[in-house]
Amino acid sequence: MGFFMSVKNIQSILGFITSVLIGLGVVSQASAQAIIPRAPDVAATSYVLLDAKTGHIIVEENADEPL
């Protein structure tokens, strides 16, 4: 009987840990979506938005179109 109880306890602990990890995954995914804003609505045929410090392109629309 003692062996069965310890297996049951281990299963309960593993189930709890799995639930916590799944919950953390859902929370982190929701917060990641909140960080990324949608593209701006501008009255232009093309635009490029750059990070001033790094020079990385944040968002672009028809960036190769000549002006």
Coordinates of C-alpha atoms in Angstrom, one line a residue:
M1 CA 0.0 0.0 0.0
G2 CA 2.9 2.4 0.7
F3 CA 4.3 2.1 -2.8
F4 CA 0.9 2.9 -4.3
M5 CA 0.5 6.0 -2.2
S6 CA 3.9 7.3 -3.1
V7 CA 3.2 6.8 -6.9
K8 CA -0.1 8.6 -6.4
N9 CA 1.7 11.5 -4.6
I10 CA 4.2 11.7 -7.4
Q11 CA 1.5 11.8 -10.0
S12 CA -0.3 14.6 -8.1
I13 CA 2.9 16.6 -7.8
L14 CA 3.7 16.2 -11.5
G15 CA 0.1 17.2 -12.4
F16 CA 0.5 20.3 -10.3
I17 CA 3.9 21.2 -11.9
T18 CA 2.4 20.7 -15.4
S19 CA -0.5 22.9 -14.6
V20 CA 1.8 25.7 -13.3
L21 CA 4.0 25.5 -16.4
I22 CA 1.0 25.6 -18.7
G23 CA -0.3 28.6 -16.8
L24 CA 3.0 30.4 -17.1
G25 CA 3.1 29.8 -20.8
V26 CA -0.4 31.3 -21.3
V27 CA 0.5 34.3 -19.2
S28 CA 3.8 34.9 -21.0
Q29 CA 2.1 34.5 -24.4
A30 CA -0.6 37.1 -23.5
S31 CA 2.0 39.6 -22.3
A32 CA 4.1 39.2 -25.4
Q33 CA 1.1 40.0 -27.6
A34 CA 0.4 43.2 -25.5
I35 CA 4.0 44.5 -26.2
I36 CA 3.7 44.5 -30.0
P37 CA 1.5 47.3 -31.2
R38 CA -0.3 47.2 -34.6
A39 CA 1.1 49.0 -37.6
P40 CA 0.3 52.7 -37.7
D41 CA -2.4 54.1 -40.0
V42 CA -0.7 56.7 -42.2
A43 CA -1.8 58.5 -45.3
A44 CA 1.3 57.6 -47.3
T45 CA 2.1 55.1 -50.1
S46 CA 5.2 53.9 -48.3
Y47 CA 6.9 54.3 -44.9
V48 CA 9.7 52.9 -42.7
L49 CA 9.8 53.2 -38.9
L50 CA 13.3 52.7 -37.5
D51 CA 14.7 52.3 -34.0
A52 CA 16.9 55.4 -33.6
K53 CA 19.4 53.7 -31.3
T54 CA 19.9 50.4 -33.2
G55 CA 18.8 51.3 -36.7
H56 CA 16.6 48.2 -36.9
I57 CA 13.4 48.4 -38.9
I58 CA 10.4 48.2 -36.6
V59 CA 7.7 48.3 -39.3
E60 CA 7.6 49.1 -43.0
E61 CA 5.1 49.3 -45.9
N62 CA 6.3 49.4 -49.5
A63 CA 9.8 50.4 -48.4
D64 CA 11.3 49.7 -51.8
E65 CA 8.8 52.0 -53.6
P66 CA 10.6 55.1 -55.0
L67 CA 9.3 58.4 -53.8

